[in-house]
Short mmCIF file of C-alpha atoms and ligand atoms in Angstrom, two decimals:
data_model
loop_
_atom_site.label_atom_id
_atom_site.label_comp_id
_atom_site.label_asym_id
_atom_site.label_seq_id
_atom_site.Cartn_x
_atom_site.Cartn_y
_atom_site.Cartn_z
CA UNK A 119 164.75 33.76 68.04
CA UNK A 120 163.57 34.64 64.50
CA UNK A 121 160.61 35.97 63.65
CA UNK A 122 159.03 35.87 60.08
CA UNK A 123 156.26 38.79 60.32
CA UNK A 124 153.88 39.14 57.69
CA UNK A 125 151.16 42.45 57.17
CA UNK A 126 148.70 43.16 54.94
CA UNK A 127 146.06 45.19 56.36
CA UNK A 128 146.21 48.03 53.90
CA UNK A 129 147.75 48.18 49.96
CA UNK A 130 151.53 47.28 51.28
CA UNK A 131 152.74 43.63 51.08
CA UNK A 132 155.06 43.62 53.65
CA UNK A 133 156.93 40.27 54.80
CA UNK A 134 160.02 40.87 57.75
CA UNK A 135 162.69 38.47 58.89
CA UNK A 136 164.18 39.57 62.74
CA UNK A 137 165.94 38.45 65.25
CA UNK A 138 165.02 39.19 68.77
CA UNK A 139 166.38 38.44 72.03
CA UNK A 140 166.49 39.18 75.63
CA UNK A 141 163.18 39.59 77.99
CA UNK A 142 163.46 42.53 79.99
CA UNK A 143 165.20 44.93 77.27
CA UNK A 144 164.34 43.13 73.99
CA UNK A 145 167.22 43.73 70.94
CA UNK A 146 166.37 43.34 67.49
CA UNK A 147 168.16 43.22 64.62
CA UNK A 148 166.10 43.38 61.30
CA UNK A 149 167.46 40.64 58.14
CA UNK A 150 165.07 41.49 56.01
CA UNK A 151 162.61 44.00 55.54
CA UNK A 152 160.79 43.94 52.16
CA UNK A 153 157.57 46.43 51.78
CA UNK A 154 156.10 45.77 47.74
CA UNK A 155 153.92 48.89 47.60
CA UNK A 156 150.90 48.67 45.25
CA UNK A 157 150.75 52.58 44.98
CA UNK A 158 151.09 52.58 41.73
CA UNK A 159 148.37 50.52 40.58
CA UNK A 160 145.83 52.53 43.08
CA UNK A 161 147.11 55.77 41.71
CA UNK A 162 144.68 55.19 38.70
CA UNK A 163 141.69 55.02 41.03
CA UNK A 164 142.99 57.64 43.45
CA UNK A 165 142.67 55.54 46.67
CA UNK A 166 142.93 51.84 47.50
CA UNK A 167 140.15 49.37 45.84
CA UNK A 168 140.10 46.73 48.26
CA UNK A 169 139.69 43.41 46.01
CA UNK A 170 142.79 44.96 43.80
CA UNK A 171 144.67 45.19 46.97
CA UNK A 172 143.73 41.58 48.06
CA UNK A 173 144.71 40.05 44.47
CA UNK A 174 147.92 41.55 44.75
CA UNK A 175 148.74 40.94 47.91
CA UNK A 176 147.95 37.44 47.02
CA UNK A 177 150.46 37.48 43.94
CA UNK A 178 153.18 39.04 46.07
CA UNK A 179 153.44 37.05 49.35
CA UNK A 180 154.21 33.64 47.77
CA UNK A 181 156.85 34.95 45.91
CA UNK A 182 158.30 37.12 48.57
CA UNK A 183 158.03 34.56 51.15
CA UNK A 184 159.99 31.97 48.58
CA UNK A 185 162.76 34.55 48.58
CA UNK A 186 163.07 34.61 52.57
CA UNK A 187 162.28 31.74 53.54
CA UNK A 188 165.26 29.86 51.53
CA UNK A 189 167.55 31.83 53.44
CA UNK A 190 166.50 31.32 57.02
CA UNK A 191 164.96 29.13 60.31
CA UNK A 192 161.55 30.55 61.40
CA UNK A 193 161.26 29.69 64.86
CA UNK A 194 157.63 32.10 64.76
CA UNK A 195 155.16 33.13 62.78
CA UNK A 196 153.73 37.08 63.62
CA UNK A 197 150.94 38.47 61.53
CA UNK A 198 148.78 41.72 61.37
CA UNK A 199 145.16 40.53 62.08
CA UNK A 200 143.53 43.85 62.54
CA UNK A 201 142.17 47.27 62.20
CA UNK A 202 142.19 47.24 58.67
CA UNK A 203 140.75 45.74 55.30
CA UNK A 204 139.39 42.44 56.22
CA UNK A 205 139.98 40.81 52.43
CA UNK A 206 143.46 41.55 52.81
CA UNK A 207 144.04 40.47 56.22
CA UNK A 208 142.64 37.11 55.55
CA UNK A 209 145.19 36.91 52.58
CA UNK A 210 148.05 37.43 55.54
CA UNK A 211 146.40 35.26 58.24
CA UNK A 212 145.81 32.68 55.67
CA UNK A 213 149.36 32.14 54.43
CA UNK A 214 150.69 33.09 58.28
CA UNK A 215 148.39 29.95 59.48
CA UNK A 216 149.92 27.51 56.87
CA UNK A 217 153.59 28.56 57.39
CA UNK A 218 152.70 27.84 61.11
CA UNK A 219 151.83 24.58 60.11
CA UNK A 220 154.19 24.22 57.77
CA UNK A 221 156.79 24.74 59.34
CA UNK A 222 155.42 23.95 62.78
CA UNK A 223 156.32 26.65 64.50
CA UNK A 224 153.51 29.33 66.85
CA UNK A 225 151.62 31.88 65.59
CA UNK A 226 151.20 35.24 67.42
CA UNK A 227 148.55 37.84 66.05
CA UNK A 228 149.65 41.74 65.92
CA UNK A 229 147.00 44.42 66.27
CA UNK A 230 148.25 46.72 63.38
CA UNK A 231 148.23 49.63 65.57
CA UNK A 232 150.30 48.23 68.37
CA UNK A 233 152.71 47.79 65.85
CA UNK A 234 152.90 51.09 64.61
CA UNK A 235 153.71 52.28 68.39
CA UNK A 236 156.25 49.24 69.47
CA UNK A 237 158.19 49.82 66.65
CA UNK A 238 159.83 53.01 68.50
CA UNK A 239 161.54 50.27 70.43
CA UNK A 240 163.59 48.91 67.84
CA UNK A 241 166.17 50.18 69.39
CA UNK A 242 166.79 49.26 73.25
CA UNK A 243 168.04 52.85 74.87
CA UNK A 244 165.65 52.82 77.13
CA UNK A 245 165.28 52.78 80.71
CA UNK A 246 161.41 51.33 80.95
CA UNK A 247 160.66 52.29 84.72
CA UNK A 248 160.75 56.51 83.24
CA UNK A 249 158.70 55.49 79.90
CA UNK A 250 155.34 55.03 81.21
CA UNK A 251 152.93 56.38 81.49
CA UNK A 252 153.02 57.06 77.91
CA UNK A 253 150.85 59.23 75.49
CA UNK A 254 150.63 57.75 71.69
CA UNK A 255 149.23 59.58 68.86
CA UNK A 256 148.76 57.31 66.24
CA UNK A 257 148.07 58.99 62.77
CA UNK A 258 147.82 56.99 59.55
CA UNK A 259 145.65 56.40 56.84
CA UNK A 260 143.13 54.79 58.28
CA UNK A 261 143.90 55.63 62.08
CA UNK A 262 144.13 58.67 64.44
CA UNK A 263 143.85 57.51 67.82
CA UNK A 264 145.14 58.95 71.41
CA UNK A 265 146.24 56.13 73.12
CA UNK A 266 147.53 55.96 77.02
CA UNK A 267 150.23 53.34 77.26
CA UNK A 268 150.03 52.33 80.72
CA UNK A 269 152.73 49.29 80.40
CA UNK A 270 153.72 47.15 76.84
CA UNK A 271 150.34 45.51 76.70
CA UNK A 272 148.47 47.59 78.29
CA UNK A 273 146.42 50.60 76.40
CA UNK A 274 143.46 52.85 76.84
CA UNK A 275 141.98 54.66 73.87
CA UNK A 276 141.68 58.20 74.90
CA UNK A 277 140.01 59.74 71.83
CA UNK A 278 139.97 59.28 67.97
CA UNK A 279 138.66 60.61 65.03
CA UNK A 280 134.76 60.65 64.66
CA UNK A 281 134.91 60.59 60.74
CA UNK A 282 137.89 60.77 58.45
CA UNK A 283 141.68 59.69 59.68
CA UNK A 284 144.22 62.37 59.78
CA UNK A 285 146.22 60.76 56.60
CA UNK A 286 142.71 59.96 55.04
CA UNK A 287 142.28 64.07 55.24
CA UNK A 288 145.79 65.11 53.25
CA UNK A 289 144.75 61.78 50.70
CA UNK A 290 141.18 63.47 49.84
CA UNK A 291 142.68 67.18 50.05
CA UNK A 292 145.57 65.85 47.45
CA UNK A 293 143.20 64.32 45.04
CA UNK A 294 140.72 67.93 45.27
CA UNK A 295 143.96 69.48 44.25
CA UNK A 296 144.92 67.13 41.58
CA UNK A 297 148.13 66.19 43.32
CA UNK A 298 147.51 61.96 43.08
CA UNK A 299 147.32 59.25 45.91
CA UNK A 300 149.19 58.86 48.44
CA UNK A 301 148.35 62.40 49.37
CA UNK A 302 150.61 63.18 52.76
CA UNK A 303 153.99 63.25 50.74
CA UNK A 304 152.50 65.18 48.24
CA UNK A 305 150.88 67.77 50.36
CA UNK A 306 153.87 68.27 51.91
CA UNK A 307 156.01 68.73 49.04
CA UNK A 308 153.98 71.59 48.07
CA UNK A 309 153.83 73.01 50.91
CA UNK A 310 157.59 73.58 51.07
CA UNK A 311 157.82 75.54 48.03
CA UNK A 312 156.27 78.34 50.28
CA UNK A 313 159.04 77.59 53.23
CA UNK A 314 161.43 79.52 51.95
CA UNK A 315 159.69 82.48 51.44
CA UNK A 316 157.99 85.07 53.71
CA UNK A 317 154.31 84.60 51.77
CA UNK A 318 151.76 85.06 54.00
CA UNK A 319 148.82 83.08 53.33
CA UNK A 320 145.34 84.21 52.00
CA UNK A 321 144.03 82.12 53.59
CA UNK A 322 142.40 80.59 56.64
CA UNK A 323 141.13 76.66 57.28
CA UNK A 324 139.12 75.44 59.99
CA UNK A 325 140.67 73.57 63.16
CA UNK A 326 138.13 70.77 64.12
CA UNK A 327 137.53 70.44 67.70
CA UNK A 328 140.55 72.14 68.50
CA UNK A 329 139.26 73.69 71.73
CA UNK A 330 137.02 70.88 72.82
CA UNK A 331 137.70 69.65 76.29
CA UNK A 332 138.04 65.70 74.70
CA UNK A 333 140.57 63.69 72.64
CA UNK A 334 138.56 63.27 69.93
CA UNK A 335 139.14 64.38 66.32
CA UNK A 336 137.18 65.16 62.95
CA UNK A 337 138.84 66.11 59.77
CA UNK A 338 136.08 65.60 57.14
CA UNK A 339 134.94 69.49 57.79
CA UNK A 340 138.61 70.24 56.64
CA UNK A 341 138.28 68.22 53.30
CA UNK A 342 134.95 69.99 52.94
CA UNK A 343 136.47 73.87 53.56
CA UNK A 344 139.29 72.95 50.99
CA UNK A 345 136.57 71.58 48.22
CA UNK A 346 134.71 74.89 48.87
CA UNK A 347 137.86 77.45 48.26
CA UNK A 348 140.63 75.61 46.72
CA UNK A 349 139.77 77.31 43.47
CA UNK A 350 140.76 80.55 44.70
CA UNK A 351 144.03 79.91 46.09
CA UNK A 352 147.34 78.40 44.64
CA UNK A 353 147.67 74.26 45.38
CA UNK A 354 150.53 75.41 47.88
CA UNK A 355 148.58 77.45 49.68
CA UNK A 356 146.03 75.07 50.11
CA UNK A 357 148.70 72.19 50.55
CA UNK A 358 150.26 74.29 53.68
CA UNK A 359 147.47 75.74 55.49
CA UNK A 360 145.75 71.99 55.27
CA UNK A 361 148.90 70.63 56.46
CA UNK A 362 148.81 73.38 59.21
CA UNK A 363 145.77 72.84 60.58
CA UNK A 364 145.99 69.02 60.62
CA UNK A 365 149.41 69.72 62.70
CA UNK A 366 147.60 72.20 65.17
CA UNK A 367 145.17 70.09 65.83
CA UNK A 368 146.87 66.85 66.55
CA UNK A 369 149.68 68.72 68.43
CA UNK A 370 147.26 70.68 70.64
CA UNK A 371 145.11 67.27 71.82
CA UNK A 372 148.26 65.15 72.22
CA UNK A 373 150.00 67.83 74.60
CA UNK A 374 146.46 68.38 76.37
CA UNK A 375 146.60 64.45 77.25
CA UNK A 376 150.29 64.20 78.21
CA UNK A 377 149.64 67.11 80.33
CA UNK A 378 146.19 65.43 81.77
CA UNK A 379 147.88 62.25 81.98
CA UNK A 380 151.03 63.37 83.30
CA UNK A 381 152.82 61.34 80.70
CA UNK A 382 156.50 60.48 80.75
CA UNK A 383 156.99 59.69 77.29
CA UNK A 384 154.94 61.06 73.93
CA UNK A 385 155.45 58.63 71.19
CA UNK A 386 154.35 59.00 67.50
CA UNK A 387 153.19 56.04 64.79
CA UNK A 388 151.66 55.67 61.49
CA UNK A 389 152.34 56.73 57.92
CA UNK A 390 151.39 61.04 58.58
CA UNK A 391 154.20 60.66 61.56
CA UNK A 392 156.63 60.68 58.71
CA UNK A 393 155.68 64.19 57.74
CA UNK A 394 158.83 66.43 58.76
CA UNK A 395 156.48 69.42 59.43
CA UNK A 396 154.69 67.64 62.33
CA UNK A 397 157.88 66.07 63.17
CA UNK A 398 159.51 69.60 63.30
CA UNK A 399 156.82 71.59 65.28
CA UNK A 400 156.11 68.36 68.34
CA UNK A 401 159.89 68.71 68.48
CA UNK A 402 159.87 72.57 69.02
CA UNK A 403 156.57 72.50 71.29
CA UNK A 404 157.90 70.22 73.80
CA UNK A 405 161.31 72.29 74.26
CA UNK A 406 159.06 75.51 74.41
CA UNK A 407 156.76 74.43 77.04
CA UNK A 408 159.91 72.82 78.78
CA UNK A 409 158.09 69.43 79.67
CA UNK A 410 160.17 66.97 81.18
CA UNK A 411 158.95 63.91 78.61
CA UNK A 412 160.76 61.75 76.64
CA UNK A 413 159.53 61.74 72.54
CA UNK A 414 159.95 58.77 70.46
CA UNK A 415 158.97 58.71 66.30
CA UNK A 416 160.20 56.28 64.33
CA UNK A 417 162.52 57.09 61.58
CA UNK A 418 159.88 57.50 58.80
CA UNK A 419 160.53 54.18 56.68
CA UNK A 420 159.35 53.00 59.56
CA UNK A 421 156.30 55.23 59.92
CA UNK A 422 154.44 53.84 56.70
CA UNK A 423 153.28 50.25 56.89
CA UNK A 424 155.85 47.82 57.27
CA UNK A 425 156.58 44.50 58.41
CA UNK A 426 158.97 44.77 61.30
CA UNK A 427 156.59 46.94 63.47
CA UNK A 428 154.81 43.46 63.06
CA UNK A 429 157.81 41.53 63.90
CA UNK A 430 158.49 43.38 66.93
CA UNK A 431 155.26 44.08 68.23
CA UNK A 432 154.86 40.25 68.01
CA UNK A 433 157.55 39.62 69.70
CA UNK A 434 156.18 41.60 72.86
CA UNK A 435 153.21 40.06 72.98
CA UNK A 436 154.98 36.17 72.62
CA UNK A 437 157.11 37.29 75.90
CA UNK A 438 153.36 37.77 77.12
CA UNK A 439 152.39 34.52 76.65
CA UNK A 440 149.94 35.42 73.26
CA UNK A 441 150.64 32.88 71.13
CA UNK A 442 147.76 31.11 69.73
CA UNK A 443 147.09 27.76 67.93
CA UNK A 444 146.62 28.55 64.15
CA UNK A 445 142.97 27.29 64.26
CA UNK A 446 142.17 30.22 66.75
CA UNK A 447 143.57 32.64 64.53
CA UNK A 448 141.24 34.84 62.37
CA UNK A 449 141.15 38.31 60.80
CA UNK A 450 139.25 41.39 62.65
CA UNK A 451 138.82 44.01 60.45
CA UNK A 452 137.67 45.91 63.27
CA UNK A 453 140.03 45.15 65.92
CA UNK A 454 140.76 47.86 69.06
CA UNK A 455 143.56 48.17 71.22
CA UNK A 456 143.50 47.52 74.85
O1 KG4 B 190 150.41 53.80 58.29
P1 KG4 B 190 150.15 53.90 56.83
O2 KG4 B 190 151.24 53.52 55.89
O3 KG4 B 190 148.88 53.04 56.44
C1 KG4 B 190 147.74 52.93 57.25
O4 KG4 B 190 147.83 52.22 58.28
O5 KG4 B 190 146.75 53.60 56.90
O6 KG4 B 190 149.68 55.39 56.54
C2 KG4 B 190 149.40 55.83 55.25
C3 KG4 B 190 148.96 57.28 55.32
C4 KG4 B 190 148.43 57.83 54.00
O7 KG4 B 190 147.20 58.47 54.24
C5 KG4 B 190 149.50 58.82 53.58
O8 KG4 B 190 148.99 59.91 52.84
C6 KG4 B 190 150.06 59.27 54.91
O9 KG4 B 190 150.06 58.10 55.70
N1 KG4 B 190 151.42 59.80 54.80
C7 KG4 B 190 151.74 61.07 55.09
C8 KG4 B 190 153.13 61.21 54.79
N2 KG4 B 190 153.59 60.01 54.34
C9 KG4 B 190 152.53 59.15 54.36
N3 KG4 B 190 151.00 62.09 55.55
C10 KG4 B 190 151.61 63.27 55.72
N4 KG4 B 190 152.90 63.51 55.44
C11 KG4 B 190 153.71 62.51 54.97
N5 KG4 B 190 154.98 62.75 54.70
ZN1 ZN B 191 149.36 51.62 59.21
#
């Protein structure tokens, strides 16, 4: 079948066309993936303005959808309709609900986060029976959530952050340092320029909750420490030792709960799973400690918001049996996996 999958939670217009198939071991095969960012026009204010982000995602869809829609059948209609900014999730759900109708084919609604994790199974290598239980750590902008994956469908929140989201920590630390919006990819590019060499930094950043017996986070003490001594150390000093202890912490709790859980599988989602650093070091910690568990991160285009995590977390939840009538369709800004 062919799924059109439409998401707009955050400052991406992103509109997907794939095919899917099969029931036990779904296949997709992505014809379209188009992601208009709007980073450019919240660089000037530093961080997303929510009614900018709505207007534009209401100039962009029409005309993206025009473009896609000539070329293909829709046989259903996914769409993201929550966590995340309600004015421009109702921009989504609105135009998802009249393509439904339009074109009178279901509607399925996609919690954003569940399709940050199901997009690791673009790609059907997998044999499902040694996958679960599974431990997810999803990190974005405006997420950072331990989640045990018991079964597609089926999730318990283990812990998440009690104040500022992992990606929301390297956005504020970037704009102390003058280094623009988003902040992850810029953080990390100046943290490199110390890779190379043997510097050893002058200083030292706090860990939040590091050694706390929960899965819970907190990263607005970090932003704080950085405000109070970033003007005595170099930008990539600050940019790597922030960087650092965002890693430590988020690699410490998410090994704690595969170990607790005895998970078979760790599996990473959300825009900060495209930084290579964190990428690098889960890698390295899992061979070190020798556990037996499978790791799955999505190849980092498909980290960042995007429509086909939409498309194909949709398309688990239609072999559930979750497809709605468009009138029972609305946007939850605060919406929780479960
Ligand atoms: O998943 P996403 O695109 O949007 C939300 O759902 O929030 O995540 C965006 C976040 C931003 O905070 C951005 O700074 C962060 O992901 N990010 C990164 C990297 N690329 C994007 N953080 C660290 N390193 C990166 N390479
Ligand atoms: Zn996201």
């Amino acid at each position: 079948m062919i799924i059109l999958a439409i998401e707009t939670s955050c400052d991406d217009t992103c509109v997907a066309v794939i095919k899917a198939s099969g029931k036990k071991n779904p296949r997709f095969e992505i014809l379209s993936n188009i992601v208009s960012s709007q980073v450019e026009i919240h660089k000037k204010w530093g961080g997303i303005y929510p009614a900018l982000a709505k207007r534009e995602h209401q100039k962009n869809l029409p005309i993206i959808l025009k473009k896609v829609l000539k070329k293909t059948k829709i046989d259903l209609v996914a769409v993201t309709i929550g966590p995340g900014l309600e004015p421009c999730l109702w921009v989504g759900v609105n135009f998802a609900k009249s393509l439904s109708r339009k074109l009178n084919v279901p509607i399925i609604p996609v919690n954003h986060v569940e399709g940050h994790i199901l997009v690791n199974f673009q790609f059907s290598i997998f044999n499902f029976q040694k996958l679960f239980p599974a431990v997810c750590l999803v990190v974005s902008g405006g997420h950072t959530q331990l989640i045990l994956m018991k079964n597609f469908g089926s999730y318990q929140i283990l812990g998440e952050t009690r104040d500022d989201a992992a990606g929301e920590c390297f956005d504020k630390v970037a704009r102390i340092l003058g280094l623009g919006y988003p902040g992850g990819p810029a953080i990390a590019a100046q943290a490199r320029k110390l890779q190379t060499t043997n510097y050893k930094l002058q200083t030292k950043l706090p860990r939040p909750m590091l050694n706390q017996k929960n899965y819970d986070f907190s990263f607005s003490g970090l932003k704080t420490a950085v405000l109070y001594n970033y003007k005595k150390h170099s930008k990539e000093e600050m940019a790597k030792e922030t960087q650092q202890a965002i890693i430590d912490v988020l690699l410490k709790k998410t090994i704690k709960a595969a170990k607790d859980y005895r998970a078979k599988t760790i599996i990473l989602g959300g825009g900060v799973a495209a930084n290579s650093e964190l990428r690098k070091q889960f890698k390295l910690k899992i061979k070190n400690l020798k556990l037996k568990i499978n790791f799955l991160v999505p190849s980092k285009q498909f980290c960042t918001d995007n429509a086909v995590m939409t498309g194909i977390a949709g398309y688990y939840n239609y072999l559930q049996g979750k497809t709605k009538k468009p009138a029972k369709i609305k946007a939850e800004a605060n919406l929780r996996i479960s």
